[in-house]
mmCIF file of C-alpha atoms and ligand atoms in Angstrom:
data_model
loop_
_atom_site.group_PDB
_atom_site.id
_atom_site.type_symbol
_atom_site.label_atom_id
_atom_site.label_comp_id
_atom_site.label_asym_id
_atom_site.label_seq_id
_atom_site.Cartn_x
_atom_site.Cartn_y
_atom_site.Cartn_z
ATOM 1 C CA MET A 1 -5.531 65.755 -55.382
ATOM 2 C CA VAL A 2 -5.049 69.398 -56.343
ATOM 3 C CA GLU A 3 -2.320 69.370 -58.920
ATOM 4 C CA SER A 4 -1.830 73.125 -58.397
ATOM 5 C CA ASN A 5 0.061 72.264 -55.082
ATOM 6 C CA PHE A 6 2.837 70.780 -56.974
ATOM 7 C CA THR A 7 6.159 72.492 -56.616
ATOM 8 C CA THR A 8 7.508 73.065 -60.052
ATOM 9 C CA LYS A 9 11.071 72.951 -61.003
ATOM 10 C CA ALA A 10 11.186 76.846 -61.572
ATOM 11 C CA ALA A 11 9.920 77.344 -58.051
ATOM 12 C CA TYR A 12 12.740 74.865 -56.755
ATOM 13 C CA LEU A 13 15.173 77.128 -58.552
ATOM 14 C CA SER A 14 13.553 80.274 -57.174
ATOM 15 C CA HIS A 15 12.646 79.161 -53.563
ATOM 16 C CA PHE A 16 14.697 76.162 -52.454
ATOM 17 C CA ASN A 17 17.100 77.698 -49.841
ATOM 18 C CA PRO A 18 19.900 75.181 -49.160
ATOM 19 C CA GLN A 19 21.225 76.931 -45.899
ATOM 20 C CA THR A 20 17.621 77.040 -44.257
ATOM 21 C CA TYR A 21 17.242 73.373 -45.418
ATOM 22 C CA LEU A 22 20.516 72.305 -43.923
ATOM 23 C CA GLU A 23 20.012 74.409 -40.776
ATOM 24 C CA LYS A 24 16.168 72.959 -40.446
ATOM 25 C CA TYR A 25 16.781 69.186 -41.231
ATOM 26 C CA TYR A 26 20.458 68.424 -40.434
ATOM 27 C CA THR A 27 21.801 70.391 -37.411
ATOM 28 C CA PHE A 28 22.529 68.477 -34.222
ATOM 29 C CA GLY A 29 21.021 70.294 -31.395
ATOM 30 C CA PRO A 30 21.650 69.532 -27.637
ATOM 31 C CA ASN A 31 18.270 67.580 -27.494
ATOM 32 C CA PRO A 32 17.836 65.402 -30.479
ATOM 33 C CA SER A 33 15.081 66.610 -32.399
ATOM 34 C CA ALA A 34 12.674 64.381 -34.617
ATOM 35 C CA GLU A 35 14.724 65.290 -37.581
ATOM 36 C CA ASN A 36 17.848 64.546 -35.747
ATOM 37 C CA GLN A 37 16.129 61.096 -34.752
ATOM 38 C CA ILE A 38 15.477 60.346 -38.582
ATOM 39 C CA LEU A 39 18.935 61.182 -39.816
ATOM 40 C CA MET A 40 20.642 59.052 -37.299
ATOM 41 C CA HIS A 41 18.171 56.094 -38.022
ATOM 42 C CA ILE A 42 18.960 56.479 -41.789
ATOM 43 C CA LEU A 43 22.783 56.653 -41.075
ATOM 44 C CA ARG A 44 22.648 53.491 -39.186
ATOM 45 C CA LYS A 45 20.648 51.957 -42.010
ATOM 46 C CA LEU A 46 23.354 53.041 -44.521
ATOM 47 C CA PHE A 47 26.112 52.068 -42.267
ATOM 48 C CA LYS A 48 24.489 48.356 -42.244
ATOM 49 C CA THR A 49 23.925 48.188 -45.936
ATOM 50 C CA PHE A 50 27.484 49.342 -46.882
ATOM 51 C CA SER A 51 29.449 47.593 -44.504
ATOM 52 C CA SER A 52 27.914 44.633 -45.239
ATOM 53 C CA GLY A 53 30.135 44.210 -48.256
ATOM 54 C CA ARG A 54 27.343 43.074 -50.674
ATOM 55 C CA VAL A 55 26.815 46.663 -52.134
ATOM 56 C CA LYS A 56 30.043 47.909 -53.427
ATOM 57 C CA GLY A 57 31.704 48.370 -57.013
ATOM 58 C CA ASP A 58 33.252 51.206 -59.084
ATOM 59 C CA LEU A 59 30.479 53.812 -59.184
ATOM 60 C CA LEU A 60 27.924 55.046 -57.162
ATOM 61 C CA ILE A 61 25.348 57.759 -58.356
ATOM 62 C CA ASP A 62 23.342 59.626 -55.786
ATOM 63 C CA ILE A 63 20.281 61.362 -57.569
ATOM 64 C CA GLY A 64 18.631 64.410 -55.948
ATOM 65 C CA THR A 65 21.621 64.942 -53.585
ATOM 66 C CA GLY A 66 20.227 68.366 -52.542
ATOM 67 C CA PRO A 67 22.811 70.196 -50.509
ATOM 68 C CA THR A 68 23.738 66.972 -48.322
ATOM 69 C CA ILE A 69 26.388 64.488 -48.004
ATOM 70 C CA TYR A 70 25.345 62.659 -44.977
ATOM 71 C CA GLN A 71 23.997 59.965 -47.517
ATOM 72 C CA LEU A 72 27.389 59.259 -48.856
ATOM 73 C CA LEU A 73 29.309 58.794 -45.742
ATOM 74 C CA SER A 74 29.164 55.120 -45.377
ATOM 75 C CA ALA A 75 28.638 54.453 -49.141
ATOM 76 C CA CYS A 76 32.135 56.236 -49.848
ATOM 77 C CA GLU A 77 34.071 53.381 -48.377
ATOM 78 C CA SER A 78 32.707 50.791 -50.772
ATOM 79 C CA PHE A 79 32.971 52.704 -54.040
ATOM 80 C CA LYS A 80 35.769 54.052 -56.011
ATOM 81 C CA GLU A 81 34.002 57.006 -57.692
ATOM 82 C CA ILE A 82 30.831 58.674 -56.730
ATOM 83 C CA VAL A 83 28.530 61.156 -58.979
ATOM 84 C CA VAL A 84 26.248 63.525 -56.929
ATOM 85 C CA SER A 85 23.234 65.462 -58.914
ATOM 86 C CA ASP A 86 20.439 67.674 -58.523
ATOM 87 C CA TYR A 87 18.033 69.694 -60.387
ATOM 88 C CA THR A 88 18.512 72.826 -58.305
ATOM 89 C CA ASP A 89 21.602 74.688 -59.122
ATOM 90 C CA GLN A 90 21.954 76.635 -55.662
ATOM 91 C CA ASN A 91 22.264 73.081 -54.074
ATOM 92 C CA LEU A 92 25.098 71.971 -56.495
ATOM 93 C CA GLU A 93 26.832 75.197 -55.485
ATOM 94 C CA GLU A 94 26.368 74.355 -51.836
ATOM 95 C CA LEU A 95 27.619 71.036 -52.501
ATOM 96 C CA LYS A 96 30.684 72.489 -54.156
ATOM 97 C CA ARG A 97 31.333 74.790 -51.125
ATOM 98 C CA TRP A 98 31.707 71.696 -48.911
ATOM 99 C CA LEU A 99 33.822 69.661 -51.545
ATOM 100 C CA LYS A 100 36.183 72.632 -51.813
ATOM 101 C CA LYS A 101 36.222 73.417 -48.180
ATOM 102 C CA ASP A 102 34.966 77.002 -48.349
ATOM 103 C CA LEU A 103 34.678 78.620 -45.044
ATOM 104 C CA LYS A 104 30.881 79.241 -45.857
ATOM 105 C CA ALA A 105 30.151 75.655 -46.230
ATOM 106 C CA PHE A 106 27.870 73.668 -43.967
ATOM 107 C CA ASP A 107 29.577 72.018 -41.107
ATOM 108 C CA TRP A 108 28.769 68.446 -41.397
ATOM 109 C CA SER A 109 31.445 67.301 -38.780
ATOM 110 C CA PRO A 110 28.853 66.258 -36.012
ATOM 111 C CA VAL A 111 27.197 64.135 -38.652
ATOM 112 C CA VAL A 112 30.621 62.634 -39.877
ATOM 113 C CA LYS A 113 31.769 61.834 -36.457
ATOM 114 C CA TYR A 114 28.323 60.160 -35.730
ATOM 115 C CA VAL A 115 29.052 57.823 -38.722
ATOM 116 C CA CYS A 116 32.524 57.207 -37.866
ATOM 117 C CA GLU A 117 31.587 56.166 -34.456
ATOM 118 C CA LEU A 118 29.202 53.569 -35.926
ATOM 119 C CA GLU A 119 32.031 52.461 -38.004
ATOM 120 C CA GLY A 120 33.935 51.882 -34.780
ATOM 121 C CA ASP A 121 36.484 54.905 -34.882
ATOM 122 C CA GLY A 122 35.037 58.493 -33.793
ATOM 123 C CA GLU A 123 38.678 59.741 -34.435
ATOM 124 C CA LYS A 124 38.677 59.299 -38.080
ATOM 125 C CA TRP A 125 36.183 61.744 -39.176
ATOM 126 C CA ALA A 126 38.732 64.313 -40.959
ATOM 127 C CA GLU A 127 39.945 61.443 -42.914
ATOM 128 C CA LYS A 128 36.556 60.300 -43.768
ATOM 129 C CA GLU A 129 35.772 63.913 -45.126
ATOM 130 C CA GLU A 130 38.747 63.950 -46.967
ATOM 131 C CA SER A 131 38.139 60.537 -48.503
ATOM 132 C CA LEU A 132 34.756 61.282 -49.682
ATOM 133 C CA ARG A 133 35.981 64.699 -51.056
ATOM 134 C CA GLN A 134 38.235 62.569 -53.192
ATOM 135 C CA LYS A 135 35.719 60.171 -54.441
ATOM 136 C CA VAL A 136 33.219 62.675 -55.910
ATOM 137 C CA LYS A 137 34.315 62.906 -59.353
ATOM 138 C CA HIS A 138 31.148 64.735 -60.965
ATOM 139 C CA ILE A 139 28.557 67.316 -59.781
ATOM 140 C CA LEU A 140 25.755 66.962 -62.209
ATOM 141 C CA LYS A 141 22.406 68.564 -63.036
ATOM 142 C CA CYS A 142 19.749 65.848 -62.912
ATOM 143 C CA ASP A 143 15.981 65.692 -63.900
ATOM 144 C CA VAL A 144 14.195 62.534 -62.677
ATOM 145 C CA THR A 145 11.433 63.416 -64.928
ATOM 146 C CA GLN A 146 13.633 62.904 -68.238
ATOM 147 C CA ASN A 147 14.314 59.626 -69.864
ATOM 148 C CA GLN A 148 18.060 60.368 -69.517
ATOM 149 C CA PRO A 149 18.063 62.022 -65.929
ATOM 150 C CA LEU A 150 21.700 63.146 -66.501
ATOM 151 C CA GLY A 151 21.177 64.375 -69.830
ATOM 152 C CA PRO A 152 23.539 63.240 -72.608
ATOM 153 C CA VAL A 153 26.624 62.450 -70.358
ATOM 154 C CA SER A 154 28.530 59.271 -70.895
ATOM 155 C CA LEU A 155 28.908 57.694 -67.713
ATOM 156 C CA PRO A 156 29.290 53.880 -67.376
ATOM 157 C CA GLN A 157 26.464 52.186 -65.762
ATOM 158 C CA ALA A 158 26.561 52.366 -61.854
ATOM 159 C CA ASP A 159 26.951 49.456 -59.425
ATOM 160 C CA CYS A 160 24.619 51.456 -56.965
ATOM 161 C CA LEU A 161 22.025 54.092 -57.187
ATOM 162 C CA LEU A 162 21.236 55.963 -54.154
ATOM 163 C CA THR A 163 18.320 58.257 -53.570
ATOM 164 C CA ALA A 164 17.127 59.965 -50.618
ATOM 165 C CA LEU A 165 14.006 62.434 -50.147
ATOM 166 C CA CYS A 166 14.042 63.335 -53.688
ATOM 167 C CA LEU A 167 11.175 61.444 -55.743
ATOM 168 C CA ASP A 168 8.463 62.593 -53.361
ATOM 169 C CA ALA A 169 9.412 66.082 -54.017
ATOM 170 C CA ALA A 170 10.149 65.570 -57.807
ATOM 171 C CA CYS A 171 6.996 63.814 -58.902
ATOM 172 C CA LYS A 172 3.491 65.378 -59.269
ATOM 173 C CA ASP A 173 1.548 62.078 -59.261
ATOM 174 C CA LEU A 174 1.999 58.157 -59.082
ATOM 175 C CA PRO A 175 2.434 57.643 -62.910
ATOM 176 C CA THR A 176 5.081 60.186 -62.902
ATOM 177 C CA TYR A 177 6.730 58.685 -59.755
ATOM 178 C CA GLN A 178 6.750 55.210 -61.543
ATOM 179 C CA GLN A 179 8.285 56.471 -64.670
ATOM 180 C CA ALA A 180 11.062 58.229 -62.814
ATOM 181 C CA LEU A 181 12.032 55.078 -61.354
ATOM 182 C CA LYS A 182 12.322 53.421 -64.728
ATOM 183 C CA ASN A 183 14.050 56.610 -66.145
ATOM 184 C CA LEU A 184 16.737 56.037 -63.241
ATOM 185 C CA SER A 185 17.096 52.266 -63.709
ATOM 186 C CA SER A 186 18.794 53.301 -67.128
ATOM 187 C CA LEU A 187 21.801 54.427 -65.208
ATOM 188 C CA LEU A 188 22.083 51.438 -63.276
ATOM 189 C CA LYS A 189 23.794 47.951 -64.092
ATOM 190 C CA PRO A 190 21.705 44.712 -64.489
ATOM 191 C CA GLY A 191 22.207 43.332 -61.014
ATOM 192 C CA GLY A 192 23.122 46.499 -59.510
ATOM 193 C CA PHE A 193 21.669 48.101 -56.350
ATOM 194 C CA LEU A 194 19.086 50.752 -55.604
ATOM 195 C CA VAL A 195 19.177 52.406 -52.181
ATOM 196 C CA PHE A 196 16.133 54.211 -51.730
ATOM 197 C CA ILE A 197 14.845 56.404 -48.934
ATOM 198 C CA ASP A 198 11.898 58.655 -48.619
ATOM 199 C CA ALA A 199 8.961 59.858 -46.379
ATOM 200 C CA LEU A 200 5.600 58.051 -46.444
ATOM 201 C CA LYS A 201 2.135 59.639 -46.747
ATOM 202 C CA SER A 202 3.563 63.286 -46.879
ATOM 203 C CA SER A 203 1.758 65.787 -48.924
ATOM 204 C CA TYR A 204 4.203 68.617 -48.080
ATOM 205 C CA TYR A 205 7.369 69.560 -46.240
ATOM 206 C CA MET A 206 8.416 73.021 -44.995
ATOM 207 C CA ILE A 207 11.759 74.972 -45.408
ATOM 208 C CA GLY A 208 11.248 77.964 -42.817
ATOM 209 C CA ASP A 209 8.010 79.365 -44.141
ATOM 210 C CA GLN A 210 8.392 77.966 -47.605
ATOM 211 C CA ARG A 211 5.910 74.974 -48.372
ATOM 212 C CA PHE A 212 6.990 72.287 -50.761
ATOM 213 C CA PHE A 213 4.941 69.568 -52.449
ATOM 214 C CA SER A 214 5.302 65.918 -51.404
ATOM 215 C CA LEU A 215 3.890 62.881 -53.313
ATOM 216 C CA SER A 216 1.786 61.108 -50.632
ATOM 217 C CA LEU A 217 2.310 57.524 -51.181
ATOM 218 C CA THR A 218 1.978 54.219 -48.962
ATOM 219 C CA GLN A 219 4.423 51.783 -48.574
ATOM 220 C CA GLU A 220 2.580 49.233 -50.932
ATOM 221 C CA ALA A 221 2.601 52.023 -53.667
ATOM 222 C CA VAL A 222 6.284 52.465 -53.219
ATOM 223 C CA LYS A 223 7.049 48.686 -53.344
ATOM 224 C CA ASP A 224 4.853 48.277 -56.239
ATOM 225 C CA ALA A 225 6.380 51.093 -58.095
ATOM 226 C CA VAL A 226 9.955 49.472 -57.581
ATOM 227 C CA VAL A 227 8.874 46.188 -58.604
ATOM 228 C CA LYS A 228 7.221 47.411 -61.699
ATOM 229 C CA ALA A 229 10.613 49.198 -62.706
ATOM 230 C CA GLY A 230 12.383 46.007 -62.819
ATOM 231 C CA TYR A 231 13.788 45.373 -59.398
ATOM 232 C CA THR A 232 13.547 42.734 -56.839
ATOM 233 C CA ILE A 233 12.993 44.255 -53.066
ATOM 234 C CA GLN A 234 15.765 42.811 -50.882
ATOM 235 C CA GLU A 235 14.910 44.953 -47.679
ATOM 236 C CA PHE A 236 12.031 47.094 -46.902
ATOM 237 C CA GLU A 237 11.922 48.789 -43.701
ATOM 238 C CA VAL A 238 9.540 51.476 -42.314
ATOM 239 C CA ILE A 239 11.101 54.015 -39.833
ATOM 240 C CA SER A 240 8.270 54.787 -37.580
ATOM 241 C CA GLN A 241 9.702 58.144 -36.599
ATOM 242 C CA SER A 242 8.062 61.209 -38.332
ATOM 243 C CA TYR A 243 9.387 64.694 -38.946
ATOM 244 C CA SER A 244 8.131 67.403 -36.380
ATOM 245 C CA LYS A 245 4.672 68.628 -37.016
ATOM 246 C CA THR A 246 5.704 72.074 -38.094
ATOM 247 C CA ARG A 247 8.004 70.505 -40.863
ATOM 248 C CA ALA A 248 6.052 67.774 -42.580
ATOM 249 C CA ASN A 249 2.884 65.583 -42.287
ATOM 250 C CA ASN A 250 4.457 62.451 -42.893
ATOM 251 C CA GLU A 251 3.809 58.931 -41.336
ATOM 252 C CA GLY A 252 7.224 57.623 -41.114
ATOM 253 C CA LEU A 253 9.818 56.922 -43.899
ATOM 254 C CA PHE A 254 10.810 53.566 -45.768
ATOM 255 C CA TYR A 255 14.361 52.254 -46.140
ATOM 256 C CA LEU A 256 14.507 50.063 -49.302
ATOM 257 C CA VAL A 257 17.343 48.056 -50.922
ATOM 258 C CA GLY A 258 16.458 46.886 -54.318
ATOM 259 C CA GLN A 259 18.446 44.642 -57.067
ATOM 260 C CA LYS A 260 17.841 45.490 -60.722
ATOM 261 C CA LEU A 261 16.752 42.237 -62.533
ATOM 262 C CA ASN A 262 18.931 40.908 -65.175
ATOM 263 C CA ASN A 263 16.479 40.980 -67.653
ATOM 264 C CA SER A 264 14.562 44.172 -66.490
ATOM 265 C CA VAL A 265 15.129 45.909 -69.837
ATOM 266 C CA GLY A 266 11.994 44.380 -71.089
ATOM 267 C CA LEU A 267 9.959 45.363 -68.344
ATOM 268 C CA GLN A 268 10.653 49.103 -69.210
ATOM 269 C CA SER A 269 8.015 51.018 -71.195
HETATM 270 N N1 SAH B 1 18.801 64.265 -50.960
HETATM 271 C C1 SAH B 1 18.861 65.237 -49.879
HETATM 272 C C2 SAH B 1 17.995 66.493 -50.712
HETATM 273 C C3 SAH B 1 16.434 66.100 -50.419
HETATM 274 S S1 SAH B 1 15.415 67.321 -50.961
HETATM 275 C C4 SAH B 1 18.410 64.917 -48.558
HETATM 276 O O1 SAH B 1 18.393 63.613 -48.527
HETATM 277 O O2 SAH B 1 18.092 65.622 -47.773
HETATM 278 C C5 SAH B 1 14.555 67.277 -52.561
HETATM 279 C C6 SAH B 1 15.576 67.483 -53.610
HETATM 280 O O3 SAH B 1 14.843 66.879 -54.724
HETATM 281 C C7 SAH B 1 16.231 69.037 -53.888
HETATM 282 O O4 SAH B 1 17.293 68.974 -53.670
HETATM 283 C C8 SAH B 1 15.675 69.215 -55.292
HETATM 284 O O5 SAH B 1 16.232 69.950 -55.769
HETATM 285 C C9 SAH B 1 15.558 67.816 -55.878
HETATM 286 N N2 SAH B 1 14.573 67.685 -56.923
HETATM 287 C C10 SAH B 1 13.340 68.233 -57.151
HETATM 288 N N3 SAH B 1 12.852 68.341 -58.347
HETATM 289 C C11 SAH B 1 13.782 67.350 -59.196
HETATM 290 C C12 SAH B 1 13.913 66.596 -60.325
HETATM 291 N N4 SAH B 1 12.777 66.842 -61.370
HETATM 292 N N5 SAH B 1 15.015 66.015 -60.715
HETATM 293 C C13 SAH B 1 15.847 65.884 -59.688
HETATM 294 N N6 SAH B 1 15.774 66.421 -58.409
HETATM 295 C C14 SAH B 1 14.876 67.105 -58.121
#
């Protein structure tokens, strides 16, 4: 693999355009696109995970939140506090716009309505938006390649760690990916849950005409990395739908729920 393809952190700061990303991947059109199908599938999975009552607690930390909130909509009913995080400052700014109800914020209401329908009451979407806004307590800079991904902040260990579509983008090779999962594990309580979503076998993704690196991994490599980081895998599902050919070259995505082993400290390198 040619490592120069990797999209550096500096390139994320200069080239990741949150508005274009949201428009290309998170806008519901009249005919559901591949991107819409994937989004709805992930939302249904998250609904099932968080409505089961098994994954709940005081604190959920979302890693590599990007400019998006869809991944928090079902989770927010099960946690008292949510922390969101990303490397890219303009994504944190975009999140703040939505949290502050800025007029220029992205309109998530079609997505929120979809989740409220899954939860049984499509009329409650405005209430859900409010409740999510209330629960997001910190918006933090994060770098998954660091031993302390959130820096020297004093946060309690989380009951749940959520990360969607971040590690494939952030890690240049498999050893870095394996280490990133271990780095993240330090943020999670023993016995806590990891909800992990990403593309399979994708070597790039597009935002408009900008190309971004993606680490191409098989499902076996993903599961192996999660187990090596000290988790048991409770659920692993392949979502067979791929992104539009013009957006990425993935072969489906995976949806994983893991639980951090009580003695996993000994497994960390
Ligand atoms: N979670 C969102 C965004 C995914 S896009 C979603 O589900 O759509 C990939 C994200 O990874 C971007 O927001 C980018 O800023 C972030 N990222 C890239 N390198 C990173 C790093 N080293 N640490 C943390 N986040 C990183």
